Amino acid sequence: MTYPVQTAEIKDTNQPDNAEIQLIRDCLADKRGAHELFYKRFYGYVMSIALRYSNHSEEAKEITNDSFVKVFQHLNRHDQQRSLKAWIRRIVVNTALDRLRKNKRELRQTDIQQTNIEAPDEGVLQQLSAEDIMRMVQSLSAAQRAVFNLFEIEGFSHEEIGAMLEIPVGTSKSHLARAKMKLRQMISDKQHGK
């Protein structure tokens, strides 16, 4: 089943600049080197989003490549009065979610194991690098990672996440709770040198 490119509505924050508008026009006119320039300009941005939704860098590269294919296929649909980055981000998130939807069994898990995990020391949190945090988020299950990103980073409600992932609201809440619990455990382990 194919899902529309614009499933996730991500808030528009910036107006495109003149260079972006010209780059879009050059791509649409198939000017030599325009697609390559577009790819190079937005690769890091797209890859950073894809990494948040993937298990490893190879999967993130696949999401990135699939996303660029969709961007170039639908570039003529971009409203040039709106942020190009927000439009691209929506496509990347939806591409990652499309991959996740293919494995509905994992999405439907709802049980939460009860464990007591102490709150991490603030000093440990400050010592974590962006790479450490990214590794921790990537070690979550695909469903937990997607819900965590959609709720905590993208700002969607559980109702919106449930609709996007085709899961009950309670399952979305469960995945978020499990993700937070696992992240706390990983931070606690790091704090205690495990």
mmCIF file of C-alpha atoms in Angstrom:
data_model
loop_
_atom_site.group_PDB
_atom_site.id
_atom_site.type_symbol
_atom_site.label_atom_id
_atom_site.label_comp_id
_atom_site.label_asym_id
_atom_site.label_seq_id
_atom_site.Cartn_x
_atom_site.Cartn_y
_atom_site.Cartn_z
ATOM 1 C CA MET A 1 0.000 0.000 0.000
ATOM 2 C CA THR A 2 1.331 3.446 -0.890
ATOM 3 C CA TYR A 3 0.912 6.370 1.469
ATOM 4 C CA PRO A 4 0.668 9.987 0.390
ATOM 5 C CA VAL A 5 3.824 12.050 0.648
ATOM 6 C CA GLN A 6 2.174 14.545 2.976
ATOM 7 C CA THR A 7 0.946 12.276 5.807
ATOM 8 C CA ALA A 8 2.783 14.105 8.578
ATOM 9 C CA GLU A 9 2.001 17.776 8.850
ATOM 10 C CA ILE A 10 5.113 19.507 10.122
ATOM 11 C CA LYS A 11 4.932 23.123 11.159
ATOM 12 C CA ASP A 12 6.283 25.592 8.628
ATOM 13 C CA THR A 13 8.927 27.802 10.251
ATOM 14 C CA ASN A 14 10.830 29.677 7.540
ATOM 15 C CA GLN A 15 10.225 31.336 4.244
ATOM 16 C CA PRO A 16 12.473 29.998 1.480
ATOM 17 C CA ASP A 17 15.320 32.267 0.445
ATOM 18 C CA ASN A 18 15.961 33.399 -3.117
ATOM 19 C CA ALA A 19 18.773 30.881 -3.595
ATOM 20 C CA GLU A 20 16.417 28.013 -2.670
ATOM 21 C CA ILE A 21 13.742 29.289 -5.036
ATOM 22 C CA GLN A 22 16.271 29.537 -7.860
ATOM 23 C CA LEU A 23 17.616 26.065 -7.082
ATOM 24 C CA ILE A 24 14.088 24.629 -7.246
ATOM 25 C CA ARG A 25 13.501 26.370 -10.583
ATOM 26 C CA ASP A 26 16.808 25.049 -11.929
ATOM 27 C CA CYS A 27 15.903 21.493 -10.877
ATOM 28 C CA LEU A 28 12.459 21.777 -12.452
ATOM 29 C CA ALA A 29 14.070 23.076 -15.664
ATOM 30 C CA ASP A 30 16.572 20.174 -15.572
ATOM 31 C CA LYS A 31 19.543 22.537 -15.629
ATOM 32 C CA ARG A 32 22.860 20.757 -15.610
ATOM 33 C CA GLY A 33 24.151 20.126 -12.100
ATOM 34 C CA ALA A 34 21.039 21.483 -10.347
ATOM 35 C CA HIS A 35 19.930 18.141 -8.907
ATOM 36 C CA GLU A 36 23.448 17.392 -7.689
ATOM 37 C CA LEU A 37 23.708 20.823 -6.070
ATOM 38 C CA PHE A 38 20.296 20.338 -4.427
ATOM 39 C CA TYR A 39 21.368 16.911 -3.145
ATOM 40 C CA LYS A 40 24.641 18.243 -1.733
ATOM 41 C CA ARG A 41 22.935 21.233 -0.127
ATOM 42 C CA PHE A 42 20.321 19.165 1.717
ATOM 43 C CA TYR A 43 22.068 15.796 2.188
ATOM 44 C CA GLY A 44 23.267 16.490 5.743
ATOM 45 C CA TYR A 45 19.855 17.797 6.770
ATOM 46 C CA VAL A 46 18.009 14.802 5.302
ATOM 47 C CA MET A 47 20.504 12.307 6.711
ATOM 48 C CA SER A 48 20.234 13.799 10.216
ATOM 49 C CA ILE A 49 16.464 13.247 10.172
ATOM 50 C CA ALA A 50 16.801 9.756 8.682
ATOM 51 C CA LEU A 51 19.290 8.762 11.404
ATOM 52 C CA ARG A 52 16.738 9.580 14.091
ATOM 53 C CA TYR A 53 14.307 7.061 12.588
ATOM 54 C CA SER A 54 16.735 4.280 11.688
ATOM 55 C CA ASN A 55 18.595 1.450 13.411
ATOM 56 C CA HIS A 56 21.912 2.137 11.726
ATOM 57 C CA SER A 57 23.608 4.327 9.148
ATOM 58 C CA GLU A 58 22.901 1.956 6.239
ATOM 59 C CA GLU A 59 19.161 2.118 6.896
ATOM 60 C CA ALA A 60 19.423 5.914 7.237
ATOM 61 C CA LYS A 61 21.162 6.066 3.847
ATOM 62 C CA GLU A 62 18.312 4.060 2.305
ATOM 63 C CA ILE A 63 15.737 6.407 3.849
ATOM 64 C CA THR A 64 17.780 9.383 2.621
ATOM 65 C CA ASN A 65 17.989 8.071 -0.929
ATOM 66 C CA ASP A 66 14.302 7.142 -1.023
ATOM 67 C CA SER A 67 13.461 10.585 0.328
ATOM 68 C CA PHE A 68 15.469 12.382 -2.345
ATOM 69 C CA VAL A 69 13.734 10.330 -5.035
ATOM 70 C CA LYS A 70 10.373 11.511 -3.648
ATOM 71 C CA VAL A 71 11.594 15.105 -3.309
ATOM 72 C CA PHE A 72 12.674 15.208 -6.950
ATOM 73 C CA GLN A 73 9.497 13.461 -8.130
ATOM 74 C CA HIS A 74 7.269 15.933 -6.297
ATOM 75 C CA LEU A 75 9.370 19.114 -6.380
ATOM 76 C CA ASN A 76 6.817 20.734 -8.676
ATOM 77 C CA ARG A 77 4.257 20.416 -5.824
ATOM 78 C CA HIS A 78 6.301 22.441 -3.347
ATOM 79 C CA ASP A 79 4.646 25.752 -2.457
ATOM 80 C CA GLN A 80 7.468 28.226 -2.922
ATOM 81 C CA GLN A 81 5.891 30.554 -0.354
ATOM 82 C CA ARG A 82 6.583 27.952 2.340
ATOM 83 C CA SER A 83 9.727 26.554 3.896
ATOM 84 C CA LEU A 84 11.565 24.106 1.660
ATOM 85 C CA LYS A 85 13.251 22.453 4.658
ATOM 86 C CA ALA A 86 9.911 21.821 6.393
ATOM 87 C CA TRP A 87 8.558 20.287 3.171
ATOM 88 C CA ILE A 88 11.657 18.086 2.803
ATOM 89 C CA ARG A 89 11.490 17.081 6.493
ATOM 90 C CA ARG A 90 7.876 15.991 6.029
ATOM 91 C CA ILE A 91 8.921 13.752 3.135
ATOM 92 C CA VAL A 92 11.824 12.227 5.088
ATOM 93 C CA VAL A 93 9.657 11.523 8.139
ATOM 94 C CA ASN A 94 6.956 9.980 5.967
ATOM 95 C CA THR A 95 9.508 7.854 4.115
ATOM 96 C CA ALA A 96 10.822 6.549 7.435
ATOM 97 C CA LEU A 97 7.277 5.900 8.662
ATOM 98 C CA ASP A 98 6.424 4.052 5.440
ATOM 99 C CA ARG A 99 9.264 1.633 6.197
ATOM 100 C CA LEU A 100 8.001 1.200 9.745
ATOM 101 C CA ARG A 101 4.399 0.595 8.665
ATOM 102 C CA LYS A 102 5.574 -2.422 6.690
ATOM 103 C CA ASN A 103 6.303 -4.146 9.997
ATOM 104 C CA LYS A 104 2.951 -3.706 11.736
ATOM 105 C CA ARG A 105 3.605 -6.532 14.204
ATOM 106 C CA GLU A 106 6.255 -4.473 15.980
ATOM 107 C CA LEU A 107 4.019 -1.392 15.971
ATOM 108 C CA ARG A 108 1.211 -3.209 17.764
ATOM 109 C CA GLN A 109 3.202 -4.274 20.842
ATOM 110 C CA THR A 110 1.706 -2.709 23.959
ATOM 111 C CA ASP A 111 2.991 -4.385 27.112
ATOM 112 C CA ILE A 112 5.202 -2.365 29.435
ATOM 113 C CA GLN A 113 7.543 -4.055 31.851
ATOM 114 C CA GLN A 114 7.601 -2.448 35.267
ATOM 115 C CA THR A 115 11.099 -1.522 36.396
ATOM 116 C CA ASN A 116 12.494 0.971 38.822
ATOM 117 C CA ILE A 117 15.058 3.169 37.168
ATOM 118 C CA GLU A 118 16.513 6.065 39.080
ATOM 119 C CA ALA A 119 16.613 9.464 37.441
ATOM 120 C CA PRO A 120 19.986 10.126 35.818
ATOM 121 C CA ASP A 121 22.405 12.586 37.390
ATOM 122 C CA GLU A 122 22.389 15.945 35.542
ATOM 123 C CA GLY A 123 26.187 15.771 35.250
ATOM 124 C CA VAL A 124 25.948 12.564 33.246
ATOM 125 C CA LEU A 125 23.433 14.136 30.869
ATOM 126 C CA GLN A 126 25.792 17.039 30.216
ATOM 127 C CA GLN A 127 28.675 14.663 29.504
ATOM 128 C CA LEU A 128 26.781 12.820 26.772
ATOM 129 C CA SER A 129 27.775 13.756 23.255
ATOM 130 C CA ALA A 130 25.320 14.094 20.399
ATOM 131 C CA GLU A 131 26.723 10.808 19.067
ATOM 132 C CA ASP A 132 26.034 9.066 22.401
ATOM 133 C CA ILE A 133 22.464 10.306 22.388
ATOM 134 C CA MET A 134 21.983 9.314 18.740
ATOM 135 C CA ARG A 135 23.323 5.809 19.470
ATOM 136 C CA MET A 136 20.952 5.474 22.404
ATOM 137 C CA VAL A 137 17.943 6.557 20.346
ATOM 138 C CA GLN A 138 18.985 4.252 17.501
ATOM 139 C CA SER A 139 19.136 1.304 19.899
ATOM 140 C CA LEU A 140 15.398 1.632 20.615
ATOM 141 C CA SER A 141 13.046 -0.610 18.675
ATOM 142 C CA ALA A 142 11.830 0.906 15.401
ATOM 143 C CA ALA A 143 8.366 1.550 16.827
ATOM 144 C CA GLN A 144 9.674 3.124 20.035
ATOM 145 C CA ARG A 145 12.135 5.289 18.107
ATOM 146 C CA ALA A 146 9.464 6.493 15.689
ATOM 147 C CA VAL A 147 6.981 7.387 18.427
ATOM 148 C CA PHE A 148 9.713 9.039 20.529
ATOM 149 C CA ASN A 149 10.829 11.179 17.564
ATOM 150 C CA LEU A 150 7.303 12.062 16.479
ATOM 151 C CA PHE A 151 6.196 13.002 20.009
ATOM 152 C CA GLU A 152 9.317 14.524 21.570
ATOM 153 C CA ILE A 153 11.037 16.067 18.554
ATOM 154 C CA GLU A 154 8.352 16.694 15.934
ATOM 155 C CA GLY A 155 5.691 17.644 18.515
ATOM 156 C CA PHE A 156 2.817 15.429 17.381
ATOM 157 C CA SER A 157 0.087 14.295 19.785
ATOM 158 C CA HIS A 158 -0.551 10.613 20.454
ATOM 159 C CA GLU A 159 -3.766 10.902 18.436
ATOM 160 C CA GLU A 160 -1.816 12.201 15.427
ATOM 161 C CA ILE A 161 0.874 9.545 15.845
ATOM 162 C CA GLY A 162 -1.770 6.832 16.083
ATOM 163 C CA ALA A 163 -3.312 8.013 12.825
ATOM 164 C CA MET A 164 0.059 8.242 11.059
ATOM 165 C CA LEU A 165 1.223 4.800 12.182
ATOM 166 C CA GLU A 166 -2.242 3.223 12.096
ATOM 167 C CA ILE A 167 -2.049 2.157 15.748
ATOM 168 C CA PRO A 168 -4.281 2.840 18.768
ATOM 169 C CA VAL A 169 -3.496 5.892 20.904
ATOM 170 C CA GLY A 170 -2.701 3.589 23.839
ATOM 171 C CA THR A 171 -0.088 1.782 21.785
ATOM 172 C CA SER A 172 1.549 5.101 20.918
ATOM 173 C CA LYS A 173 1.645 6.021 24.598
ATOM 174 C CA SER A 174 3.055 2.603 25.443
ATOM 175 C CA HIS A 175 5.848 2.909 22.875
ATOM 176 C CA LEU A 176 6.762 6.369 24.217
ATOM 177 C CA ALA A 177 6.806 5.133 27.819
ATOM 178 C CA ARG A 178 8.990 2.164 26.868
ATOM 179 C CA ALA A 179 11.352 4.398 24.879
ATOM 180 C CA LYS A 180 11.779 6.797 27.786
ATOM 181 C CA MET A 181 12.275 3.916 30.195
ATOM 182 C CA LYS A 182 14.978 2.366 28.001
ATOM 183 C CA LEU A 183 16.716 5.711 27.495
ATOM 184 C CA ARG A 184 16.721 6.329 31.250
ATOM 185 C CA GLN A 185 18.203 2.865 31.776
ATOM 186 C CA MET A 186 20.948 3.480 29.215
ATOM 187 C CA ILE A 187 21.789 6.838 30.795
ATOM 188 C CA SER A 188 21.770 5.255 34.262
ATOM 189 C CA ASP A 189 24.079 2.475 33.014
ATOM 190 C CA LYS A 190 26.439 5.084 31.581
ATOM 191 C CA GLN A 191 26.325 6.976 34.890
ATOM 192 C CA HIS A 192 27.358 3.825 36.749
ATOM 193 C CA GLY A 193 29.992 2.849 34.192
ATOM 194 C CA LYS A 194 28.165 -0.182 32.794
#
